[in-house]
Coordinates of C-alpha atoms in Angstrom, one line a residue:
Chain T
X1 CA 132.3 26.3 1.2
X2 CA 131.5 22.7 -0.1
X3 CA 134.4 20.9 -0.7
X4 CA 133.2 18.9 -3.5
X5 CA 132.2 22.0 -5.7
X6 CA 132.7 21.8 -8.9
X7 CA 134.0 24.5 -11.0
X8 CA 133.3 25.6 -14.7
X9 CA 136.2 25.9 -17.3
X10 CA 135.6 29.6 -16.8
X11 CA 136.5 29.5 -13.3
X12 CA 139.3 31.6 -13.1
X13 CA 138.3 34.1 -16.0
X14 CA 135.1 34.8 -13.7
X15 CA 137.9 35.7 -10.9
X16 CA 140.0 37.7 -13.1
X17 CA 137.2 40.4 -14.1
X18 CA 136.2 40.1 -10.2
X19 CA 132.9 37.9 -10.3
X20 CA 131.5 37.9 -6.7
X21 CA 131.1 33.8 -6.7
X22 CA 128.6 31.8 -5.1
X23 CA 127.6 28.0 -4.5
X24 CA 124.9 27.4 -6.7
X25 CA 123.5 23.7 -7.9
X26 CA 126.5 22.5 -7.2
X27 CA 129.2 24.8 -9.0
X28 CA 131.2 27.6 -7.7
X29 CA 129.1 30.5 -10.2
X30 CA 129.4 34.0 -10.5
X31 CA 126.7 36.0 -9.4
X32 CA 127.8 39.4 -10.1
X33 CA 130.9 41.2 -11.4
X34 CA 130.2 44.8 -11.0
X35 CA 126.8 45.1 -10.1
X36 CA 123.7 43.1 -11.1
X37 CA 121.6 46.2 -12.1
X38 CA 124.3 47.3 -14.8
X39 CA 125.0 44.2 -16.1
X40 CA 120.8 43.4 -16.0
X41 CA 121.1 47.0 -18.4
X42 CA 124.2 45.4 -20.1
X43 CA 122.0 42.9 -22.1
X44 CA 119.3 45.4 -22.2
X45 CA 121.1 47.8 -24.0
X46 CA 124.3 46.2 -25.9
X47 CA 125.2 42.9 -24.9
X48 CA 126.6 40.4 -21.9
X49 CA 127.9 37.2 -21.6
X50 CA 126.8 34.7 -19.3
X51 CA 128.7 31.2 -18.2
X52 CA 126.1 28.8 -17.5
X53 CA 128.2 25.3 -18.2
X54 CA 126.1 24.2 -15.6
X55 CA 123.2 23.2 -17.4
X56 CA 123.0 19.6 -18.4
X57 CA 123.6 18.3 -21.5
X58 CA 122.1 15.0 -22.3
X59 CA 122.2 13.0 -25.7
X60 CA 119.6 10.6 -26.8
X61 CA 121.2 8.5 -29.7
X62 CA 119.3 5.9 -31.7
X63 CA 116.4 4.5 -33.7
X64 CA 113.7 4.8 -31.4
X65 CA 114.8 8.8 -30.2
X66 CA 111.9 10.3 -31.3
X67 CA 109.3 7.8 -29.4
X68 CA 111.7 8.3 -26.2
X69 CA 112.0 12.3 -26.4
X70 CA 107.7 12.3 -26.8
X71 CA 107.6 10.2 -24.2
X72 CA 109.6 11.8 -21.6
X73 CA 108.1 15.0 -22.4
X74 CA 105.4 17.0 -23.0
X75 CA 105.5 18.9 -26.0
X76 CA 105.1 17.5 -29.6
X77 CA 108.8 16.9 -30.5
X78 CA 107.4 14.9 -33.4
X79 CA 106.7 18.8 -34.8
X80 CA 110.9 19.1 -34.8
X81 CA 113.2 19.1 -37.6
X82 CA 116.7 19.4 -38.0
X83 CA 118.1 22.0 -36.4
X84 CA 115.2 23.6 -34.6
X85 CA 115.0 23.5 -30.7
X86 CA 111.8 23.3 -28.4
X87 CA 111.0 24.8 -24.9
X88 CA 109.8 21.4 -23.1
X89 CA 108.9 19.7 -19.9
X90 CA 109.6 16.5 -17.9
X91 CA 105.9 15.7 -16.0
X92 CA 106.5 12.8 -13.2
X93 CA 103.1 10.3 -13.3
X94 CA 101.0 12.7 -11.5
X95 CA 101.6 15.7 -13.5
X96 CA 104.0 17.1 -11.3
X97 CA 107.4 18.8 -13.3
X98 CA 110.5 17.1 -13.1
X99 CA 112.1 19.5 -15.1
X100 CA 112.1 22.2 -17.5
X101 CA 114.2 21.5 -20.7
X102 CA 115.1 22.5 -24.3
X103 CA 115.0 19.7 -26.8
X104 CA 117.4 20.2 -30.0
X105 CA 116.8 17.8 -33.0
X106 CA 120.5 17.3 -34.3
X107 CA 118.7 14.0 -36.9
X108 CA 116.1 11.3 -36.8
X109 CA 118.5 9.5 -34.3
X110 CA 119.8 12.2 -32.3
X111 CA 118.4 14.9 -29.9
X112 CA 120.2 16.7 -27.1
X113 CA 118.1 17.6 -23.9
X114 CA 119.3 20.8 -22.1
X115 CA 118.1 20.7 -18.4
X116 CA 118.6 22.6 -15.2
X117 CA 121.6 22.6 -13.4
X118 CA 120.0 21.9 -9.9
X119 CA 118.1 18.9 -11.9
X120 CA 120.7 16.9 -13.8
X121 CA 121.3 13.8 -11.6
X122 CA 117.6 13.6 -10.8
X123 CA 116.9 14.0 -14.3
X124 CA 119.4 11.5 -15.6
X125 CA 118.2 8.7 -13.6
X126 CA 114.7 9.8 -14.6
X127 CA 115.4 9.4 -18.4
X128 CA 117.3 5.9 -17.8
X129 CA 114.5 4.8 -15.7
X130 CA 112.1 5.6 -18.2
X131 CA 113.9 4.3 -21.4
X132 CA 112.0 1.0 -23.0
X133 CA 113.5 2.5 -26.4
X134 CA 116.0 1.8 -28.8
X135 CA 118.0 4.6 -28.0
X136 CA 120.8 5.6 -25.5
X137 CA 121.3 8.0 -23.1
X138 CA 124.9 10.2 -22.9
X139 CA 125.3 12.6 -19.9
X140 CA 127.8 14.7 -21.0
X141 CA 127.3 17.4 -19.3
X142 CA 131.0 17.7 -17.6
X143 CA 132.5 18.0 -20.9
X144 CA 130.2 21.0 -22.6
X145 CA 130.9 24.3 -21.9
X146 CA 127.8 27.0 -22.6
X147 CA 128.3 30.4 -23.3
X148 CA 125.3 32.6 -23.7
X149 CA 125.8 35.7 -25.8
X150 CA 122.8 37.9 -25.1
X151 CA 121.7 41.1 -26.0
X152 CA 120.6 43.8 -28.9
X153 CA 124.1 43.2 -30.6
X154 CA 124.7 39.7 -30.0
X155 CA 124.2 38.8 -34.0
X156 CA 127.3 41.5 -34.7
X157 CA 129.3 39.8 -32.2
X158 CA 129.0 36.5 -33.0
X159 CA 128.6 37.5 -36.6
X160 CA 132.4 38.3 -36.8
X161 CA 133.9 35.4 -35.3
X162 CA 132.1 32.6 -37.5
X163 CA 132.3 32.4 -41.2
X164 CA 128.6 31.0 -41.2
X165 CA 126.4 33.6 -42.1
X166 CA 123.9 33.8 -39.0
X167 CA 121.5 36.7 -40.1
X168 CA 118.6 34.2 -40.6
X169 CA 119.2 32.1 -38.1
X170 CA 115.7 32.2 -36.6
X171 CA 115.0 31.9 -32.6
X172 CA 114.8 28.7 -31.4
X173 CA 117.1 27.3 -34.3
X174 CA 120.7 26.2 -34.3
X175 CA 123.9 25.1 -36.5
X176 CA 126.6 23.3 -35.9
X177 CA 129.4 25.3 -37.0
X178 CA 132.9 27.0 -35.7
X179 CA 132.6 29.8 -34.2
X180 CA 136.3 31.5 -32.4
X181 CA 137.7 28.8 -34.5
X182 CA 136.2 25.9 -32.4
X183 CA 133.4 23.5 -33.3
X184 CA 130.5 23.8 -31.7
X185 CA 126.8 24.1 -31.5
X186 CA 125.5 27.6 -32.2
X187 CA 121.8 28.2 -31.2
X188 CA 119.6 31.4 -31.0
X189 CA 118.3 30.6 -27.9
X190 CA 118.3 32.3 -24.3
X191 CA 116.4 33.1 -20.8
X192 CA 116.6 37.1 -21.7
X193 CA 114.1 37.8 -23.8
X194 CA 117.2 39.8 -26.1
X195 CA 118.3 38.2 -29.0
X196 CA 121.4 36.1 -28.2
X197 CA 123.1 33.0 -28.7
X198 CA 124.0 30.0 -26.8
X199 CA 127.5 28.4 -27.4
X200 CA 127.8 24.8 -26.9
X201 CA 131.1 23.5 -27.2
X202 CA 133.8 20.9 -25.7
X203 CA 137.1 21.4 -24.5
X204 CA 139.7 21.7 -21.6
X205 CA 140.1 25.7 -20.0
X206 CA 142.2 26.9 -22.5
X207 CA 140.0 26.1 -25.0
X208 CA 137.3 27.9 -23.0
X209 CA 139.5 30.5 -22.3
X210 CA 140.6 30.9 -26.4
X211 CA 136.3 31.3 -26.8
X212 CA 135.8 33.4 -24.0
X213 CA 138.8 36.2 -24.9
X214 CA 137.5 35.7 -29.0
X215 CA 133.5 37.1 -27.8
X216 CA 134.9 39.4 -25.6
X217 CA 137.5 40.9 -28.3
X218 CA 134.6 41.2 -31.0
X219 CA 132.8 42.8 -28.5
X220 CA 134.9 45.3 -27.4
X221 CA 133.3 47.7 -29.8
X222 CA 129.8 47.4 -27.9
X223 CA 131.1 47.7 -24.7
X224 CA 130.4 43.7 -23.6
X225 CA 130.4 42.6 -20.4
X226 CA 130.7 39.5 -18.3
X227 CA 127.2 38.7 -16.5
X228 CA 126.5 37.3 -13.6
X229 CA 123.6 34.8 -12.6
X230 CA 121.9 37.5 -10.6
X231 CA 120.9 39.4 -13.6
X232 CA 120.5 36.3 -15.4
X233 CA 117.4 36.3 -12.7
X234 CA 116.1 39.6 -12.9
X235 CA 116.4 39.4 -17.3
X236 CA 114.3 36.2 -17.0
X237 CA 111.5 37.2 -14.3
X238 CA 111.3 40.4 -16.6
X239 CA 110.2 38.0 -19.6
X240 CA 107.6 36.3 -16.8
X241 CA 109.9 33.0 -17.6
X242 CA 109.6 30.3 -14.6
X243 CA 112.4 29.1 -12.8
X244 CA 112.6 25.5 -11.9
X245 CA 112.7 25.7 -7.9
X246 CA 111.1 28.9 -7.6
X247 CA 107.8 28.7 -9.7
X248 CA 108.0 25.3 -10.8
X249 CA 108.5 22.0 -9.3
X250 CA 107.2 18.4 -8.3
X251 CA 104.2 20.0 -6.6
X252 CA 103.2 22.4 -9.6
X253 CA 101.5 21.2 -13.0
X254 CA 102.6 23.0 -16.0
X255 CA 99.0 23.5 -16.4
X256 CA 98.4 26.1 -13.8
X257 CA 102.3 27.4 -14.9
X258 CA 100.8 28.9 -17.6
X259 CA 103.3 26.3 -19.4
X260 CA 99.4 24.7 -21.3
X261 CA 101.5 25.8 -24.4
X262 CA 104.1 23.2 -24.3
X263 CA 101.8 20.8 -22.8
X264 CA 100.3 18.7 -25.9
X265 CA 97.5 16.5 -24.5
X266 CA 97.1 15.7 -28.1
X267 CA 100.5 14.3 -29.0
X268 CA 99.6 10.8 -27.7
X269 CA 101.0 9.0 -25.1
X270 CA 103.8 11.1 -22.6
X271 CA 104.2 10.3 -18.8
X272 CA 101.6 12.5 -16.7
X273 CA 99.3 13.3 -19.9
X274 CA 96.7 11.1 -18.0
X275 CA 96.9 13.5 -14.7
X276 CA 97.1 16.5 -16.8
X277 CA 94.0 15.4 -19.1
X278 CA 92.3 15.2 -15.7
X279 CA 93.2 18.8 -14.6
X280 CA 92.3 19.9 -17.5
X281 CA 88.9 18.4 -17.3
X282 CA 88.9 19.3 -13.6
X283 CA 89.9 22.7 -14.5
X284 CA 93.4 23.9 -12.4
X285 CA 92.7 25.5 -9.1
X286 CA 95.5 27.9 -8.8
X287 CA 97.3 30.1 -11.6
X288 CA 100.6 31.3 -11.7
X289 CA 100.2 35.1 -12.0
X290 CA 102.5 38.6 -13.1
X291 CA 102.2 40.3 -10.1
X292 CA 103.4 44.1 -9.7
X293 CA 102.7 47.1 -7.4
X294 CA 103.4 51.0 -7.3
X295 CA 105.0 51.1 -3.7
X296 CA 108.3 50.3 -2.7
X297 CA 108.3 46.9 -1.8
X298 CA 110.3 44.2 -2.6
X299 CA 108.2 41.0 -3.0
X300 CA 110.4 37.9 -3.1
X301 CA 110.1 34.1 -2.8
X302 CA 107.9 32.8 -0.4
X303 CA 105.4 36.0 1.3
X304 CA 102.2 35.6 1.4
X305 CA 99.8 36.7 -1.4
X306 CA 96.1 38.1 0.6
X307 CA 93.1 39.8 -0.6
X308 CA 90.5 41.1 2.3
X309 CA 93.0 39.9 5.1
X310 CA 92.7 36.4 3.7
X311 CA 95.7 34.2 2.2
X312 CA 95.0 33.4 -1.9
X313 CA 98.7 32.4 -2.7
X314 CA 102.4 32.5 -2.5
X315 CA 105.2 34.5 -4.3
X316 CA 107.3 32.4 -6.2
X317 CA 110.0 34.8 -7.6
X318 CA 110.2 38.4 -7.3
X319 CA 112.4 41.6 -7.6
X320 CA 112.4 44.9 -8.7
X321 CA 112.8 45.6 -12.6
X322 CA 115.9 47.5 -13.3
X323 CA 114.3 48.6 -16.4
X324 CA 110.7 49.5 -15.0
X325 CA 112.4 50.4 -12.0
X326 CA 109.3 49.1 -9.7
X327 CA 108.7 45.7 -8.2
X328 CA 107.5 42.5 -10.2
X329 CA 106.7 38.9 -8.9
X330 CA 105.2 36.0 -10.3
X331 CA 102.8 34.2 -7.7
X332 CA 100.7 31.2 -7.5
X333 CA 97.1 32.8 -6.9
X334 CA 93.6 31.1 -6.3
X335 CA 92.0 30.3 -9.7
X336 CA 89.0 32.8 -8.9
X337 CA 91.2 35.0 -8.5
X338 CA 93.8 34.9 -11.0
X339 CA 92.5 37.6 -13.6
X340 CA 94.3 40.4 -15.1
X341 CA 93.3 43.6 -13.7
X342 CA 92.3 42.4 -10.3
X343 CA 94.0 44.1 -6.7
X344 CA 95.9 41.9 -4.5
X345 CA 98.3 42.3 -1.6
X346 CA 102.2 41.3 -1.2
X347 CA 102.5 40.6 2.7
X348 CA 105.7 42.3 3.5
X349 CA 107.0 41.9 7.0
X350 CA 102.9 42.1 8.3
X351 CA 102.0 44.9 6.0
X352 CA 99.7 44.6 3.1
X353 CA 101.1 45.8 0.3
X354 CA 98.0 46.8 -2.4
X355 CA 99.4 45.3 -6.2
X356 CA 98.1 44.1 -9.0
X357 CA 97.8 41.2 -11.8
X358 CA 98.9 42.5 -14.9
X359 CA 100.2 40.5 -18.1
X360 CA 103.1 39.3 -19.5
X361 CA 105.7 40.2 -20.6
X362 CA 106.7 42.9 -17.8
X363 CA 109.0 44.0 -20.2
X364 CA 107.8 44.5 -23.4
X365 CA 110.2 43.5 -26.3
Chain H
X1 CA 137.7 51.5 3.6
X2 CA 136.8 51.8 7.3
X3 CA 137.5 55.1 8.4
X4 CA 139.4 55.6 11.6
X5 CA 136.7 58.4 12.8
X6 CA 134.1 56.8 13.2
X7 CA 132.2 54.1 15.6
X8 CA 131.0 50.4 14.2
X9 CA 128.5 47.9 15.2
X10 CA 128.6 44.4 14.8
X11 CA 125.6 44.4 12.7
X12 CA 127.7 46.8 9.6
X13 CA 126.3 50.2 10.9
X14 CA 128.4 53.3 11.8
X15 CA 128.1 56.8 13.7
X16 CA 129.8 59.4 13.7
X17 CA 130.0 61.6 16.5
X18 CA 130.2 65.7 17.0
X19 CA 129.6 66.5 20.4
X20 CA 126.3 64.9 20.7
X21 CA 124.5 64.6 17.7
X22 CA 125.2 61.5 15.7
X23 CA 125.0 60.4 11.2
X24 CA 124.0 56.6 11.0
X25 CA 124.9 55.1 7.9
X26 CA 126.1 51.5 6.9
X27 CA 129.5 50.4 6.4
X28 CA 131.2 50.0 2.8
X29 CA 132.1 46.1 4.0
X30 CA 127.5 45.8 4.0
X31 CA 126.7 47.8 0.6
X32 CA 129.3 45.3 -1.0
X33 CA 128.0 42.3 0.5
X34 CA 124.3 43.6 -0.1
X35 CA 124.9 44.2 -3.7
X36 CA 122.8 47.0 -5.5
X37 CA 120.4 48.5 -2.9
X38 CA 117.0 49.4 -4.2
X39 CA 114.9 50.7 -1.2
X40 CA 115.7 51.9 2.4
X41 CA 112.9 51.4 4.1
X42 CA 112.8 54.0 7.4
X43 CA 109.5 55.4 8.8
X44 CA 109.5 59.1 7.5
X45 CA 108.0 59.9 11.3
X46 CA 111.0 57.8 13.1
X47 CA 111.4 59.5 16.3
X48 CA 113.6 57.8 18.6
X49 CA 115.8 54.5 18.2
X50 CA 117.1 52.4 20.6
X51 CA 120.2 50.5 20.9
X52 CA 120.3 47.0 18.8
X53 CA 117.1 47.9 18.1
X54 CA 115.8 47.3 14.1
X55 CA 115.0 51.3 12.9
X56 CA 114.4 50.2 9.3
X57 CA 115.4 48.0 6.8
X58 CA 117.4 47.8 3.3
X59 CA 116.3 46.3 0.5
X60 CA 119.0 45.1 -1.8
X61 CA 118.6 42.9 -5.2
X62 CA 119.7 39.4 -3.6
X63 CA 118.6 39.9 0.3
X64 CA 116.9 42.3 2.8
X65 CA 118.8 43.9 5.9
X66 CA 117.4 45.2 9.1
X67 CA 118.7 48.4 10.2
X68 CA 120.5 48.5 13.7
X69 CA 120.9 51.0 16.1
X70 CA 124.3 52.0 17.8
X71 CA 122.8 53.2 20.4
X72 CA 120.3 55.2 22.0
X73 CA 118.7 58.5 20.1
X74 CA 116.2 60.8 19.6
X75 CA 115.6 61.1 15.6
X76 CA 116.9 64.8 14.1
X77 CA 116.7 63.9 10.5
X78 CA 115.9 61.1 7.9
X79 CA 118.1 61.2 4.6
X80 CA 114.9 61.3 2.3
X81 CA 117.2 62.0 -0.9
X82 CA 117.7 57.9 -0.7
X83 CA 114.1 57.7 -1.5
X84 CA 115.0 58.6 -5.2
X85 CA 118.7 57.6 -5.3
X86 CA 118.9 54.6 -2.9
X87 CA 122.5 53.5 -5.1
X88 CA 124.1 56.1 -3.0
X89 CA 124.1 53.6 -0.1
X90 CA 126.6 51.9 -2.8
X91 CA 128.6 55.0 -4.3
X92 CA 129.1 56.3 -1.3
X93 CA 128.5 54.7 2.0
X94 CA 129.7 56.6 4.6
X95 CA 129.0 60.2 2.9
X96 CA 125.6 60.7 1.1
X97 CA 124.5 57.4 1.6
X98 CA 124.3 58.5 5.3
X99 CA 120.8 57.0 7.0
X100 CA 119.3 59.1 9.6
X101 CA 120.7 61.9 12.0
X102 CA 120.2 61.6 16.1
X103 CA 120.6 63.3 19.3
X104 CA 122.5 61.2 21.7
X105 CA 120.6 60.3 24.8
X106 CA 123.7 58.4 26.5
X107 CA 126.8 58.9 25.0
X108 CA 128.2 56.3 27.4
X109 CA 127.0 53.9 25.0
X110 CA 129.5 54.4 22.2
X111 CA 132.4 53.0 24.9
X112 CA 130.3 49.7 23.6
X113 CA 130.9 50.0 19.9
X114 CA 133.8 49.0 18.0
X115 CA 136.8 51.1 17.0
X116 CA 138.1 50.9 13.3
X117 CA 140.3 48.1 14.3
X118 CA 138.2 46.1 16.0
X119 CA 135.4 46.7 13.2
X120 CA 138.3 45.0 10.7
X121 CA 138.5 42.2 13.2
X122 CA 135.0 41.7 12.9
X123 CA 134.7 41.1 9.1
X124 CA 138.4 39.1 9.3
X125 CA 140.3 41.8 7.3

């Protein structure tokens, strides 16, 4: 175990209800409590709770925030008002992702950039590097805390433990408001495809703890549970939603990440648009693909994609749905043959394995 | 839980032994480590194994896991019910979530396994 893990504020409430924990981007996480197919059902069904304190939070404050935020990434963020958030991206020169992120507009002179755990240094030094704004840059990540609250009854949950009334709060929208008593930023948002809630707040443990025990007592009554990053996987790749490592990185354009929707070539100026105007033009030459088959398999990261005995891509995530209860992937494929409908094989330990490219979501909402 | 009975390999699989004929499964110490278990992959057809030989594999959420061998065997019987219910590996590891039943071709061979105790040693309880 790394010595210079950090651990979240929920540390030792994941060890009390029995998390299995694990290193991950740099913090001691749990991965499972009980077992990641029940709680994967959990959020399904009624509603879990995730720790993810891990993700960074990054504040851009002052005049020029809005010419920083559309440069640094590429959707329009000049589309943003107060108090509505936007799935983004960070593109290096060539088109290449630095970074998946979530942009919240808090004013004129104030956004806050959520990005991935495994990312946050990189990306900090990226921003900084690339600010010729008025505007300044606050990593203040190791004082956040972020709850997500996520599932079919998260609203009635978090609905009786804030005086705000929340019922049209609309996805991909936020307040700042106390919720358990504390101040913080309340934002429909999530990686489950369920509705749900992500609590931002600061804090020391018991703090933490006092937010924590609050959810979990107003849940009581739908059977909540703690989740663990493990189903936090298998909810996401049920969505088709790319994980930064896995399906996205500095060798993939969000172009052939099926990611064209938050990538505004028209916006104006953003670093990469120049690259990605010439894929475009180019047209991309692989696609990231829903992949799923009948058999029992179980494709995961890495094995080979073939058709006809030949290689045409890669997995890039994969498991088996607990809700479909057969195996899903998402894979990089050869543009030609990238279409919905078409047969392809998993390689799985030197057996072809026949699937097929179907749409998204697996897991229809 | 490591039952006393029965005989352990390093790899997390264990027999036990009546007479000779010998149930495979995996220990309680692997299904936790493995985490929910959603295939078992063994060749319906799977006639003989060999000691340390790979007879199959298991196919958990996080990771996959070759299967093992104890020792040497002729194939009797393949637990097929795992094909619908693989979670029994999970519920109940060294009962129905046995693995495949053998004939013993050289008993002599279990004098190699590990006891109960020295199967505790192994995994540092």
């Amino acid at each position: 175990m790394g010595i210079d893990m950090k651990k979240t504020k929920f540390y030792e409430v994941h060890k009390k209800f029995g998390a299995k924990i694990v290193d991950f981007a740099g913090y001691q996480m749990p991965v499972q409590y009980s077992s990641i197919i029940d709680e994967h059902k959990t959020v399904r069904t009624t509603v879990g709770v995730f720790d993810v304190s891990h993700m960074g939070e990054v504040f851009v404050r002052g005049k020029e925030a809005l010419q920083f935020v559309q440069h640094i990434t590429t959707n329009d963020a000049g589309k943003l008002v107060d108090g509505r958030v936007q799935y983004s991206a960070m593109c290096y020169e060539d088109g290449g992702i630095v970074d998946d992120l979530l942009v919240y507009k808090i004013s004129d002179e104030e956004y806050l950039l959520v990005v991935n755990a495994s990312n946050k240094d990189k990306d900090f030094q990226w921003m900084k590097k690339n600010n010729k704004f008025d505007v300044e840059l606050f990593d203040e990540s190791d004082e956040y805390s972020l709850l997500a609250v996520q599932g079919p009854q998260a609203m009635k949950v978090i609905q009786k433990i804030t005086s705000e009334p929340i019922e049209n709060l609309e996805y991909y929208h936020f307040l700042k408001t106390k919720v358990a008593d504390v101040e913080m930023i309340l934002s429909r948002t999530g990686y489950t495809g369920e509705l749900g809630y992500e609590l931002y707040f600061k804090g020391d443990e018991s703090i933490a703890e006092k937010v924590w025990n609050t959810v979990f007592e107003a849940g009581e009554e739908f059977d909540i549970k703690p989740t663990g990053l493990g189903a936090r996987d298998s909810l996401r790749l049920e969505m088709g939603y790319c994980l930064y490592g896995n399906d996205i990185d500095q060798s993939t354009n969000p172009l052939e990440a099926g990611l064209g929707w938050i990538t505004k070539l028209k916006k104006g100026e953003f670093i990469g648009r120049d690259a990605l105007l010439k894929v475009k033009e180019e047209g991309i030459k692989r696609k990231l693909v829903p992949i799923t088959t009948d058999e029992k398999a179980f494709p995961r990261h890495g094995y080979e994609i073939t058709l006809n005995g030949n290689k045409i891509g890669n997995v890039t995530s994969g498991t088996v749905s607990p809700i479909l209860n057969k195996p899903i992937a998402l894979g990089y494929v050869q543009k030609d043959y990238a279409l919905e409908g078409n047969t392809v094989n998993f390689m799985i330990r030197e057996k072809e394995i026949p699937a097929v490219i179907v749409k998204l979501p697996f897991v229809v909402k | 839980m490591i039952p006393n009975e029965l005989k352990y390999t390093k790899d997390h699989e264990w027999i036990k032994v009546d007479g000779n004929t010998g149930i495979i499964g995996v220990t309680d110490y692997a299904q936790g480590e493995l985490g929910d278990v959603v295939f078992v992959d063994i060749a319906e057809d799977l006639a003989e194994i060999k000691s340390g030989e790979a007879f199959g594999t298991i196919e958990a959420v996080k990771t996959v896991s070759d299967l093992y061998a104890p020792c040497d065997g002729k194939v009797i019987e393949v637990n097929t019910s795992l094909a619908d219910d693989p979670q029994k590996i999970n519920s109940d590891p060294y009962g129905e979530g046995w693995l495949i039943k053998i004939e013993l071709t050289d008993t002599s061979q279990l004098d190699l396994l590990l006891d109960a105790e020295g199967y505790k040693a192994q995994i540092g309880e």
